[in-house]
Short mmCIF file of C-alpha atoms and ligand atoms in Angstrom, two decimals:
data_model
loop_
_atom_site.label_atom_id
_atom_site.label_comp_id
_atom_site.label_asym_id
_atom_site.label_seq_id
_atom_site.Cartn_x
_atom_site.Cartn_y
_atom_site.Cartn_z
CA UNK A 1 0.48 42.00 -7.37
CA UNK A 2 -1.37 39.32 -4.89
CA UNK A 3 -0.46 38.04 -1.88
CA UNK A 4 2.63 36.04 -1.83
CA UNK A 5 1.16 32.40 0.03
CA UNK A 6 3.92 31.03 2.20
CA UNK A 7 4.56 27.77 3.81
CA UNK A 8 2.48 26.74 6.54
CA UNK A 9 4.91 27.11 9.85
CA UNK A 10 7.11 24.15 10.96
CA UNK A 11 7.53 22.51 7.15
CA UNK A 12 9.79 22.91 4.74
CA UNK A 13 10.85 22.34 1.14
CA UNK A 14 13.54 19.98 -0.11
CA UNK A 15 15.31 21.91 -2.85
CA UNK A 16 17.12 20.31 -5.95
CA UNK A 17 20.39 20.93 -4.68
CA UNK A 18 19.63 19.07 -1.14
CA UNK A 19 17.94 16.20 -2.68
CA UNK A 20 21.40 14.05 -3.59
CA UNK A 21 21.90 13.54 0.32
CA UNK A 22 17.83 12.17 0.42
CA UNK A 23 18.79 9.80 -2.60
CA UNK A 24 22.03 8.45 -1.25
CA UNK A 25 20.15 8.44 2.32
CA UNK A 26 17.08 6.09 0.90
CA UNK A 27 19.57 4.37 -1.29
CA UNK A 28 22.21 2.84 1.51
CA UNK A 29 19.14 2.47 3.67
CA UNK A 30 17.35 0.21 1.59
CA UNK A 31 20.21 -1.51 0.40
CA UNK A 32 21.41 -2.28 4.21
CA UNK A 33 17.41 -3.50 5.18
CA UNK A 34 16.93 -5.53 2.55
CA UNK A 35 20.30 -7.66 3.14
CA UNK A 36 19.11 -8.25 6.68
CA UNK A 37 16.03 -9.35 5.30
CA UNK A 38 13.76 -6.40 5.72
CA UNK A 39 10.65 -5.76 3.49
CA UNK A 40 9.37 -2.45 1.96
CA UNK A 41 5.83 -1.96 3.36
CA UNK A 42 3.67 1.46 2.64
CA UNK A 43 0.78 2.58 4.89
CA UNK A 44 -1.46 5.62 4.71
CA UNK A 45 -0.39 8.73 5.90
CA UNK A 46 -4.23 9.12 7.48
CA UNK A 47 -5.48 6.82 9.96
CA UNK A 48 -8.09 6.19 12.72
CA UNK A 49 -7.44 8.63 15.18
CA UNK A 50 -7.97 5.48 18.04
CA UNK A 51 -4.61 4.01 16.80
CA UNK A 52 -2.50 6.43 18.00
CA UNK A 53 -4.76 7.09 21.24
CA UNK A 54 -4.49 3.29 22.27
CA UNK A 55 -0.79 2.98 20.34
CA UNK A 56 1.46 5.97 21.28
CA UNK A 57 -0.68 6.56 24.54
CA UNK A 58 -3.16 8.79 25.81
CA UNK A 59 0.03 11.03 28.27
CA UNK A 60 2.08 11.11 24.99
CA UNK A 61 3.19 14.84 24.24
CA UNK A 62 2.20 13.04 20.44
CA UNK A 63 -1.61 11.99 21.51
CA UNK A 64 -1.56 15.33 23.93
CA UNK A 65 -0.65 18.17 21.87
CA UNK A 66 0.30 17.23 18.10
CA UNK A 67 -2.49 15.57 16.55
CA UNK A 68 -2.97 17.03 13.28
CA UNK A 69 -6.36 16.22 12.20
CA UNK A 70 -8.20 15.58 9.30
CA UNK A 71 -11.79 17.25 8.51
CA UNK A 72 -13.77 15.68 6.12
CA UNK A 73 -15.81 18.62 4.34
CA UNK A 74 -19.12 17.47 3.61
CA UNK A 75 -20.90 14.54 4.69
CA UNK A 76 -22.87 11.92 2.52
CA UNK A 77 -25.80 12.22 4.63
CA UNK A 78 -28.16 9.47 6.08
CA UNK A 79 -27.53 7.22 3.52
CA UNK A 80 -23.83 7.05 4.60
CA UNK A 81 -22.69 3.84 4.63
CA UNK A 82 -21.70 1.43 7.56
CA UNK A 83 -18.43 1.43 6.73
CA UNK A 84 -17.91 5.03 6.17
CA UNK A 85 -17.70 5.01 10.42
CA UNK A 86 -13.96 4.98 10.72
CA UNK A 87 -13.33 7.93 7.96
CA UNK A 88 -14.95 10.81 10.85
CA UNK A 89 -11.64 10.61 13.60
CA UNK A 90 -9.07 11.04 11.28
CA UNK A 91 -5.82 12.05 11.87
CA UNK A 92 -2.21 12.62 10.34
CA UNK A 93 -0.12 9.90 11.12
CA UNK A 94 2.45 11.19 13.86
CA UNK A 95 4.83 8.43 13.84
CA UNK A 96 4.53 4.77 11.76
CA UNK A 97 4.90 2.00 14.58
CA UNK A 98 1.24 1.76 15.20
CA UNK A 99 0.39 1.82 11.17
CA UNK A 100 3.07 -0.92 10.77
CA UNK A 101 0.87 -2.80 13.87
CA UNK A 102 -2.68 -2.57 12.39
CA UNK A 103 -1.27 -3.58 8.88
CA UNK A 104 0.34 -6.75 10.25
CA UNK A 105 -3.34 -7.37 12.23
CA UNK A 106 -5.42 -6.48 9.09
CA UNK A 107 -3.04 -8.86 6.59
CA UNK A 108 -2.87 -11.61 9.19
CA UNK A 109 0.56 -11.74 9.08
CA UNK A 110 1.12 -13.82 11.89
CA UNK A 111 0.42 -16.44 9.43
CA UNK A 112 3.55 -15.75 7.53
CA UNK A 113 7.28 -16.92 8.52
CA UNK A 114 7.82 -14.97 11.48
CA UNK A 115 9.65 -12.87 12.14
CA UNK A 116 8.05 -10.29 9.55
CA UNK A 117 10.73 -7.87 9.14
CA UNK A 118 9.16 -4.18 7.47
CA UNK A 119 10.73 -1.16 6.47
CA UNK A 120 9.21 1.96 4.92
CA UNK A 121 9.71 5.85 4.47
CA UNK A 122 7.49 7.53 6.50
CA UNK A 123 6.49 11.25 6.67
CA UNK A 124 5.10 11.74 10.01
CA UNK A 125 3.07 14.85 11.28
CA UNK A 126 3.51 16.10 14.71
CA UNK A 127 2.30 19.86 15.97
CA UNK A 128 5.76 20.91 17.56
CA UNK A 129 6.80 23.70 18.40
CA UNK A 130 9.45 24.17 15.28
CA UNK A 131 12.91 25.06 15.21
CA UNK A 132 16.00 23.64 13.49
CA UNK A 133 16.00 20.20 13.19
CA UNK A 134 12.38 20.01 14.37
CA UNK A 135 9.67 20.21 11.81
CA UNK A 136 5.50 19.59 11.91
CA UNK A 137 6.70 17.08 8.80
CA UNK A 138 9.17 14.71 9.22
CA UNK A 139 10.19 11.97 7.62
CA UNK A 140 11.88 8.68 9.21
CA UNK A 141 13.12 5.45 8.37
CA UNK A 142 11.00 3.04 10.02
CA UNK A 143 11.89 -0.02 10.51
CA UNK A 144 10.26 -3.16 12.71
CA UNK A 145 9.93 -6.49 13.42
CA UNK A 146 7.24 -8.95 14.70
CA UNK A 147 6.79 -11.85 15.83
CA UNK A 148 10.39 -12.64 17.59
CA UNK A 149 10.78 -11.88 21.41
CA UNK A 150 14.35 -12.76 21.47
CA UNK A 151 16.90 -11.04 22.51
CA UNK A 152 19.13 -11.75 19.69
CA UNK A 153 16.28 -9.68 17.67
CA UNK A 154 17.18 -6.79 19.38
CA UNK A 155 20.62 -6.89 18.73
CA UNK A 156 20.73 -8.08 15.57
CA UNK A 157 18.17 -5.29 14.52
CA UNK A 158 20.41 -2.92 16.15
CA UNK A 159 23.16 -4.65 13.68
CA UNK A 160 21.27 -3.43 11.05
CA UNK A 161 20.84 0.25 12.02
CA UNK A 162 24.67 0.54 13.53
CA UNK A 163 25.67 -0.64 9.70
CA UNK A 164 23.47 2.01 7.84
CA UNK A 165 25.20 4.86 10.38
CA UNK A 166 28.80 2.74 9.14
CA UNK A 167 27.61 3.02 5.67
CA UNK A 168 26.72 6.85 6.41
CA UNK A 169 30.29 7.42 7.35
CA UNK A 170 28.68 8.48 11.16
CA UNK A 171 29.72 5.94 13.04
CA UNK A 172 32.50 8.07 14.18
CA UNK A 173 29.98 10.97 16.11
CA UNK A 174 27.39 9.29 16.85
CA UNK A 175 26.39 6.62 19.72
CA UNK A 176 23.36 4.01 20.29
CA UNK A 177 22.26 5.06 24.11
CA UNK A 178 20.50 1.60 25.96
CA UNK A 179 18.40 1.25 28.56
CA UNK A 180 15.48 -1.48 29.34
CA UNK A 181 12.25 -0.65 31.38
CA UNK A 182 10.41 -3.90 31.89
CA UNK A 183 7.77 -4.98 31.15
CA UNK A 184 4.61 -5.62 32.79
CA UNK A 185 5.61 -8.11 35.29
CA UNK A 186 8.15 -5.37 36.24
CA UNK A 187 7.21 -1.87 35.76
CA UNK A 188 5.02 -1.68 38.82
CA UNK A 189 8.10 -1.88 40.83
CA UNK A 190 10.16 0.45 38.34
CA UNK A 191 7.10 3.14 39.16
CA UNK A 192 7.03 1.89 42.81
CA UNK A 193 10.87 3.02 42.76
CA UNK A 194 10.63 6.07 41.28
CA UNK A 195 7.51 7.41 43.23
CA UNK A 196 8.96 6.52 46.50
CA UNK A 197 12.41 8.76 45.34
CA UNK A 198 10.63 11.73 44.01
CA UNK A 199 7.35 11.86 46.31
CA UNK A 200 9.48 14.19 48.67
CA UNK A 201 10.82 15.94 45.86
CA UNK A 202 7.54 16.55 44.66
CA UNK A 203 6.93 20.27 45.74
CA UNK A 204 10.34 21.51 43.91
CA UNK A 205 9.08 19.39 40.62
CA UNK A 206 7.87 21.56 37.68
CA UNK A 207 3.93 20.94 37.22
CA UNK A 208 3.91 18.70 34.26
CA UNK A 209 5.97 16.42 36.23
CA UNK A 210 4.02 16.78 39.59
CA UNK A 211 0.86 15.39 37.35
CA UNK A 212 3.39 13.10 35.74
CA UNK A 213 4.04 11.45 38.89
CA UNK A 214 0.97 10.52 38.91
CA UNK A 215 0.05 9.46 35.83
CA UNK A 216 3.27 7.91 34.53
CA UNK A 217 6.46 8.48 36.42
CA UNK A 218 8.86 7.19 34.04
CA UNK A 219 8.54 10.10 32.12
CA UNK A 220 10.20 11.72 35.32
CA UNK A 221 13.25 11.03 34.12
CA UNK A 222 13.58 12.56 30.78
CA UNK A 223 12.22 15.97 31.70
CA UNK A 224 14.28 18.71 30.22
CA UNK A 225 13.80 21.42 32.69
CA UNK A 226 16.81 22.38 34.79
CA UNK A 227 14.60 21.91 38.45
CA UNK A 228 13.60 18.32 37.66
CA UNK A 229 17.20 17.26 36.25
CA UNK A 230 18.65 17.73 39.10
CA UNK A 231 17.63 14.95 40.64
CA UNK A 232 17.89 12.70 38.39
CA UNK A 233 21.29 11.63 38.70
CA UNK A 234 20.36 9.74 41.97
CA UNK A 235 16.83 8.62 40.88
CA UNK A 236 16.54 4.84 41.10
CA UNK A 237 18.17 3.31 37.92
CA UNK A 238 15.17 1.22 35.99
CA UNK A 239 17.50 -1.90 35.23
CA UNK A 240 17.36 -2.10 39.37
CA UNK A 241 14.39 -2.89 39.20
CA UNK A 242 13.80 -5.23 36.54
CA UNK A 243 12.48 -8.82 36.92
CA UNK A 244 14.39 -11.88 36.58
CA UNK A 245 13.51 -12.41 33.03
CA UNK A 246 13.74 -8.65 31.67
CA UNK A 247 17.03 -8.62 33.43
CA UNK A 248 18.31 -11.67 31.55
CA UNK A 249 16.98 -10.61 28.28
CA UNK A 250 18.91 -7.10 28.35
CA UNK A 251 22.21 -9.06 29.65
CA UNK A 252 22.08 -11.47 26.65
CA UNK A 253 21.25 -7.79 24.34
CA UNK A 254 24.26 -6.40 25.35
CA UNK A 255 26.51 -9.72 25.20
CA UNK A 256 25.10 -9.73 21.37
CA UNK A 257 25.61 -6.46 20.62
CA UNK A 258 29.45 -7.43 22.13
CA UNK A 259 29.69 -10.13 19.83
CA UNK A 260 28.51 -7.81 16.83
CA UNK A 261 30.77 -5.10 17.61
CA UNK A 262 28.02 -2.63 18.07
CA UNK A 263 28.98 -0.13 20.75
CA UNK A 264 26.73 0.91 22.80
CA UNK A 265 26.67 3.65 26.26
CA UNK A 266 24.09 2.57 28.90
CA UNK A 267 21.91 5.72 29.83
CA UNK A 268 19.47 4.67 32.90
CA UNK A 269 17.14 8.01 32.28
CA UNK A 270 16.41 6.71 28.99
CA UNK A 271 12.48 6.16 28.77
CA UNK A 272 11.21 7.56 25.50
CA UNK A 273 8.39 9.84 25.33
CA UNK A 274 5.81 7.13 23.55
CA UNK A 275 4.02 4.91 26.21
CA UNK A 276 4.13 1.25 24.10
CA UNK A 277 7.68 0.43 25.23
CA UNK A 278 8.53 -2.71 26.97
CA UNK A 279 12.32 -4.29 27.78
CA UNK A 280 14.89 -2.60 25.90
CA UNK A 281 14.96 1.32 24.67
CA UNK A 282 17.67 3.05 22.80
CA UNK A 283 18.29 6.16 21.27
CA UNK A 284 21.01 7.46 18.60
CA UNK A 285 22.48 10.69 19.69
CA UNK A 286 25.12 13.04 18.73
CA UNK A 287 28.76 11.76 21.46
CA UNK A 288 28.68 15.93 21.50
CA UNK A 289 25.66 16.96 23.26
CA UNK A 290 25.66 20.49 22.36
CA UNK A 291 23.57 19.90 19.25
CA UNK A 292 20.47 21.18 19.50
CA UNK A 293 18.62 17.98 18.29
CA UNK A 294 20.80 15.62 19.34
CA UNK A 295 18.77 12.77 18.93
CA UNK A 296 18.91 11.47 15.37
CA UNK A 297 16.85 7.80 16.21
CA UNK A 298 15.28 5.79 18.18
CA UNK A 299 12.62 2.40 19.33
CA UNK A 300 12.86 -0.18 21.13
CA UNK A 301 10.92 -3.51 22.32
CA UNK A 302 6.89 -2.98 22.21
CA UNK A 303 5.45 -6.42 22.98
CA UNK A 304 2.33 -6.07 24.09
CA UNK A 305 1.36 -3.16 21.55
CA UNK A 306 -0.18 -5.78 18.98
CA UNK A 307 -2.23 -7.11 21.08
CA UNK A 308 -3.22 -3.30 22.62
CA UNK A 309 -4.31 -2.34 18.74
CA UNK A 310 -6.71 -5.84 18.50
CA UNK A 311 -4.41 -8.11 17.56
CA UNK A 312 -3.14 -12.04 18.94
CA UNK A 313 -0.13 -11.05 21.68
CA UNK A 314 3.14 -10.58 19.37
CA UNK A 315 6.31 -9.36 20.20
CA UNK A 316 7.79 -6.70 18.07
CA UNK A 317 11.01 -4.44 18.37
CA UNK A 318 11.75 -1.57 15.90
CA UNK A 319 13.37 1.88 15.35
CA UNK A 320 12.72 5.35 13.54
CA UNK A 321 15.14 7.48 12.18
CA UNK A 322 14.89 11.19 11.74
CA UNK A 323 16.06 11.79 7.56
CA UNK A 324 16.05 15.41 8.23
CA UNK A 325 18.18 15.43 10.91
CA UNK A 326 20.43 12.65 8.88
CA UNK A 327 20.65 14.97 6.09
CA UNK A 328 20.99 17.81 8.00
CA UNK A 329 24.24 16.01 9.38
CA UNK A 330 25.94 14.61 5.87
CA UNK A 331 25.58 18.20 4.70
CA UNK A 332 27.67 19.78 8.17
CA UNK A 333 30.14 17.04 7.85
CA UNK A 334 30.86 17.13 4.22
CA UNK A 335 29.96 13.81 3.07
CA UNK A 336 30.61 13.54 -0.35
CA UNK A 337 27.81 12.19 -2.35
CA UNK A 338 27.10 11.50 -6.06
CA UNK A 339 25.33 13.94 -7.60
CA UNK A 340 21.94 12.73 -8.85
CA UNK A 341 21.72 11.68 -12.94
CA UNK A 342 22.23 15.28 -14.57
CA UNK A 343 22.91 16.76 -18.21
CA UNK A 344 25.67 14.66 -19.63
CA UNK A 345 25.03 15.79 -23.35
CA UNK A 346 23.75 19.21 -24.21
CA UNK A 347 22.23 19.14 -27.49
CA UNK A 348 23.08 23.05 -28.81
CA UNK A 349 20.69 24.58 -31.93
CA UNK A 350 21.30 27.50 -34.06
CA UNK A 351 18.38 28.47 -35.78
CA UNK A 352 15.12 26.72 -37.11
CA UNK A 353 16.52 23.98 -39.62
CA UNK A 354 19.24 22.74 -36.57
CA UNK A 355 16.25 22.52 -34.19
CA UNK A 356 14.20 20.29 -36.83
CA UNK A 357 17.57 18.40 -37.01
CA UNK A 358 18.17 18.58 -32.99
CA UNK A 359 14.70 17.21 -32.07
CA UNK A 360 14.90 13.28 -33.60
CA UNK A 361 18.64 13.39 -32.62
CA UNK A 362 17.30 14.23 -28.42
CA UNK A 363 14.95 11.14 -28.78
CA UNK A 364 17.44 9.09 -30.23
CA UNK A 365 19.48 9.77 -27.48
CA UNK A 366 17.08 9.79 -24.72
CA UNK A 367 15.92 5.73 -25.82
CA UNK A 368 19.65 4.90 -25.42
CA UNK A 369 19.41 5.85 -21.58
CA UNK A 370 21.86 8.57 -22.59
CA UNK A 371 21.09 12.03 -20.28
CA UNK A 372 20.60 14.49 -23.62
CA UNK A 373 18.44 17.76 -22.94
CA UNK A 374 18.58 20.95 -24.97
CA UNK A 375 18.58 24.54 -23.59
CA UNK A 376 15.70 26.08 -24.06
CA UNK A 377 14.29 29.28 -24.19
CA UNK A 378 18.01 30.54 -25.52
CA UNK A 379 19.30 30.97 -28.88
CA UNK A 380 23.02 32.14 -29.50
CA UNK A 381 25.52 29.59 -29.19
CA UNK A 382 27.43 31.57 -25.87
CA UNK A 383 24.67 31.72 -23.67
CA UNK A 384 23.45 27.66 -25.64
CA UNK A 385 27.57 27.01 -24.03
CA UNK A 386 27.14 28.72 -21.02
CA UNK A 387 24.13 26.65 -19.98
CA UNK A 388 25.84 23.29 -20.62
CA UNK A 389 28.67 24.16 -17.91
CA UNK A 390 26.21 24.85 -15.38
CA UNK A 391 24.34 21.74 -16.04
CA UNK A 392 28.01 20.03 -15.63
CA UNK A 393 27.65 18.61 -18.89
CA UNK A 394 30.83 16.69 -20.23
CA UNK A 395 29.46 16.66 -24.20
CA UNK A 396 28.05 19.83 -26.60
CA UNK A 397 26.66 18.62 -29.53
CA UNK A 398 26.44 21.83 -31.88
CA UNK A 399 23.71 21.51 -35.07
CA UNK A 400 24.16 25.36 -37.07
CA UNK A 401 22.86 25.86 -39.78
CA UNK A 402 25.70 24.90 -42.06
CA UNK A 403 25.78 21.51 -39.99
CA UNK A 404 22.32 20.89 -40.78
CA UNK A 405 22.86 21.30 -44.68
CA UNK A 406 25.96 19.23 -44.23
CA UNK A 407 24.50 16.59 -42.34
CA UNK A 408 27.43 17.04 -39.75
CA UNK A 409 27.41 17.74 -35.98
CA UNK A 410 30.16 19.45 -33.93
CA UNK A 411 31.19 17.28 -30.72
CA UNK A 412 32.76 19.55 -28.02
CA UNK A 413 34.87 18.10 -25.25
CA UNK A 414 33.22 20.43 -22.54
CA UNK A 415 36.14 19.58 -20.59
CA UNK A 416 39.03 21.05 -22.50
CA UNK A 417 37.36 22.55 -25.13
CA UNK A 418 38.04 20.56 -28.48
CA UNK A 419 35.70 19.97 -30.93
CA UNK A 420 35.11 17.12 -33.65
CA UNK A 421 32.44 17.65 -36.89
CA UNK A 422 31.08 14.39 -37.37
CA UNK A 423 28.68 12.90 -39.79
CA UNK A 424 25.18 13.05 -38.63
CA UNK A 425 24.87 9.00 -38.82
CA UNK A 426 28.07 8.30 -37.21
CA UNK A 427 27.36 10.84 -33.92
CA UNK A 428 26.20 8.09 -31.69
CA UNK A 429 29.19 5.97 -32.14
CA UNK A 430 31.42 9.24 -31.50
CA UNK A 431 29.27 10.00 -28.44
CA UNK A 432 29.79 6.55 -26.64
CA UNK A 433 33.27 6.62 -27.50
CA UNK A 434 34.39 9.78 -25.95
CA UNK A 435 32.00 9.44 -22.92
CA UNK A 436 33.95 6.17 -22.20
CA UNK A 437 37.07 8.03 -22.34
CA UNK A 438 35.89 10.45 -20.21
CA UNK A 439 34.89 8.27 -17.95
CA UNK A 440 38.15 6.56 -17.82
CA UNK A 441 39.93 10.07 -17.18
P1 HAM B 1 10.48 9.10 17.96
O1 HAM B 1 11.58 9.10 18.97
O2 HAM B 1 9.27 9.90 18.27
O3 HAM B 1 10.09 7.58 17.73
O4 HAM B 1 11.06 9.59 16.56
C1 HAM B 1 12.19 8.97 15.98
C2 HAM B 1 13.10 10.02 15.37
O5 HAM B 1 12.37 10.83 14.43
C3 HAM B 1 13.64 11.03 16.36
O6 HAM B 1 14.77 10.53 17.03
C4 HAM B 1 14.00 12.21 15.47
O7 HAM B 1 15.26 12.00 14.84
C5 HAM B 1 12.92 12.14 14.40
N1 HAM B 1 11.87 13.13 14.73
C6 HAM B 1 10.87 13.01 15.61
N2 HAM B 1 10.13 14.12 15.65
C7 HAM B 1 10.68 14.98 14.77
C8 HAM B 1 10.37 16.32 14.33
N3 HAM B 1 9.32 16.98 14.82
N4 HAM B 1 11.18 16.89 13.39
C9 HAM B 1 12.24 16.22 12.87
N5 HAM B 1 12.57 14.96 13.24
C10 HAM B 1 11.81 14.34 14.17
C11 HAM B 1 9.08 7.15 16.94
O8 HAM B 1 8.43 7.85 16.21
C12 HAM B 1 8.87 5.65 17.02
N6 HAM B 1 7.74 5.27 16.17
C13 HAM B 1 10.14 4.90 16.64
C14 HAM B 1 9.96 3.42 16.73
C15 HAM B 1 9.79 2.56 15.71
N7 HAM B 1 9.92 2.73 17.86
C16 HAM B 1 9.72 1.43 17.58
N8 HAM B 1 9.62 1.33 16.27
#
């Protein structure tokens, strides 16, 4: 026998059975976007390389560590074309803000209505170290705006994801964590702060934050290890330091989010780990902290990110949410969701003149939007029975032999068990009929 090839580490498959909760998921999502206006939008999965270097930021653990990239194999030589030049620095796309950013530049959608409101599915590709809940493919709901650098944007954005979690039925265990960290008019204090409260500490810092400090001390504050923590409950809080205008625009956030209903906990560490933040962050996390991913979302304000990637200045606000760990959290709590379209009519053949009879009688079926499949690969009518229970089918249409001479069918009520023999012509009729009583029951 050969070699078995497994997955490659940190992915994973999405089996049949789990793929109900990643219907329902994309289903509420989309229908919650698009009444608040949102449009789908689809980007490549490969991009420049550059975009994420100039959008997440060179000190993101993203940009750092995780870049899958892209090898082209072969080359076409000297007679390569000019605009073959951005195809050699390619990477997989590790998150879909900065996609979303050069799309808007490259479509010129400033010149649309503004905002532009976009939502799409995106599977992202980060080099993580797996575990549950943390995968090298993930897929989020990404959603963002442009053009709008009001604060009733933010809340009313936050509206929209605070509804889908409603919708979810997980409004009850999870929270939206706030913070806001300036912008640039501000964050020079913010870091001024910060480096004068940890520049003694330094010494008893571990060393990615010693070169942190340096480099970007906001990211002081979400450090997980247990020596840096510890400080961090007295650590100057970033809305201290905000300017005049920041600090209004996160006031008139959270009075909107008060008007909206939209709870909210204010978390001052909260910084997020990609560099093109401005004004407000937020996160969605688990009230219980024990979970070992706790965080199932999160964005926040990035105004000056389109102009960063090439574009005219725009303001833009916007959120990804982890489907994985979604899923992963309808499953533990039991949400009950529809099972995707399945069997609902079993078409059952004994012998070769039934199946001659079955095979029209499946198309029929099929062009009436009806869900009619046969079992195949098995003969006798037990194991023919057997296979239309698993399937969960609520109709057995039995063609034998003697049916097929007769020009009859046998209807079974997989439900209880009685049968009908109808006339060939009139089993359509029958089959509507008792399907609407079943569905009635
Ligand atoms: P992020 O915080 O890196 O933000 O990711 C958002 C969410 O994606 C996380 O909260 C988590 O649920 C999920 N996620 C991230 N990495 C993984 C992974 N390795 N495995 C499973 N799930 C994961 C962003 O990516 C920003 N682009 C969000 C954004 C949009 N900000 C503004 N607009």
């Amino acid at each position: 026998m050969e070699k078995m090839i497994s997955i490659a580490r940190g992915m994973r498959d999405v089996l049949p059975e789990e793929q109900k909760y990643w219907a329902y998921l994309r289903s509420v999502t989309q229908t919650r976007l698009q009444s608040f206006g949102f449009q789908p939008i689809d980007t490549p999965i490969v991009e420049p390389k550059d975009l994420y270097l100039r959008g997440a930021g060179k000190e993101s653990d993203i940009v750092q560590k995780e870049l899958f990239a892209v090898s082209r194999t072969g080359s076409r030589g000297e007679d390569e074309p000019q605009d073959e030049s951005n195809t050699r620095d390619l990477v997989l796309r590790p998150e879909g803000t900065a996609g979303f950013v050069r799309a808007y530049i490259e479509h010129g959608m400033r010149t649309w209505s503004q905002p532009v409101k976009l939502y799409s599915f995106v599977q992202n590709f980060r080099y993580d170290r797996p575990q549950k809940g943390r995968y090298r493919q993930h897929t989020q709901i990404n959603v963002e705006v442009f053009g709008d650098e009001t604060p009733l944007t933010d809340a009313m954005t936050l509206l929209a994801l605070w509804q889908i979690i409603q919708d979810l039925q997980l409004d009850d265990q999870l929270v939206i964590e706030l913070n806001s960290i300036g912008d640039k008019a501000c964050r020079g204090q913010i870091r001024t702060a910060l480096k004068a409260y940890y520049e003694p500490l330094l010494p008893h810092l571990c060393k990615q934050c010693q070169e942190r400090f340096h480099s970007n001390p906001l990211r002081l504050l979400d450090c997980k290890q247990a020596e840096c923590q510890q400080y961090r409950e007295a650590a100057p809080a970033t809305i201290d330091s905000l300017c005049t205008e920041c600090r209004a625009h996160f006031m008139l956030v959270l009075e909107y989010l008060d008007e909206a209903g939209v709870p909210y906990d204010l978390n001052h560490y909260l910084v997020r780990g990609l560099d093109y933040y401005t004004r407000t962050t937020f996160e969605i996390r688990h009230r219980d902290d024990s979970h070992r991913q706790a965080v199932l979302g999160g964005g926040g304000r990035y105004d000056d990110l389109v102009e960063a990637l090439g574009g005219q200045p725009t303001p833009a606000f916007g959120f990804g949410l982890g489907m994985e760990r979604v899923v992963e959290k309808l499953i533990d709590r039991g949400i009950e969701v529809k099972p995707l379209m399945s069997t609902e009519i079993l078409v059952i053949q004994l012998g070769d003149r039934a199946k001659k009879k079955a095979i029209p009688l499946l198309v029929s079926l099929s062009k009436k939007g009806l869900a009619a499949s046969m079992a195949l690969g098995k003969e006798s009518l037990k194991s023919q029975l057997r296979s239309a229970d698993k399937m969960g089918a609520k109709l057995a249409l039995i063609v034998g032999e003697r049916e097929a001479i007769d020009g009859t069918i046998i209807v079974r009520n997989m439900f209880d068990g009685t049968q009908d023999t109808v006339a060939f012509d009139d089993v359509e009729m029958v089959i509507e009929r008792k399907l609407a009583e079943l569905a009635q029951d």
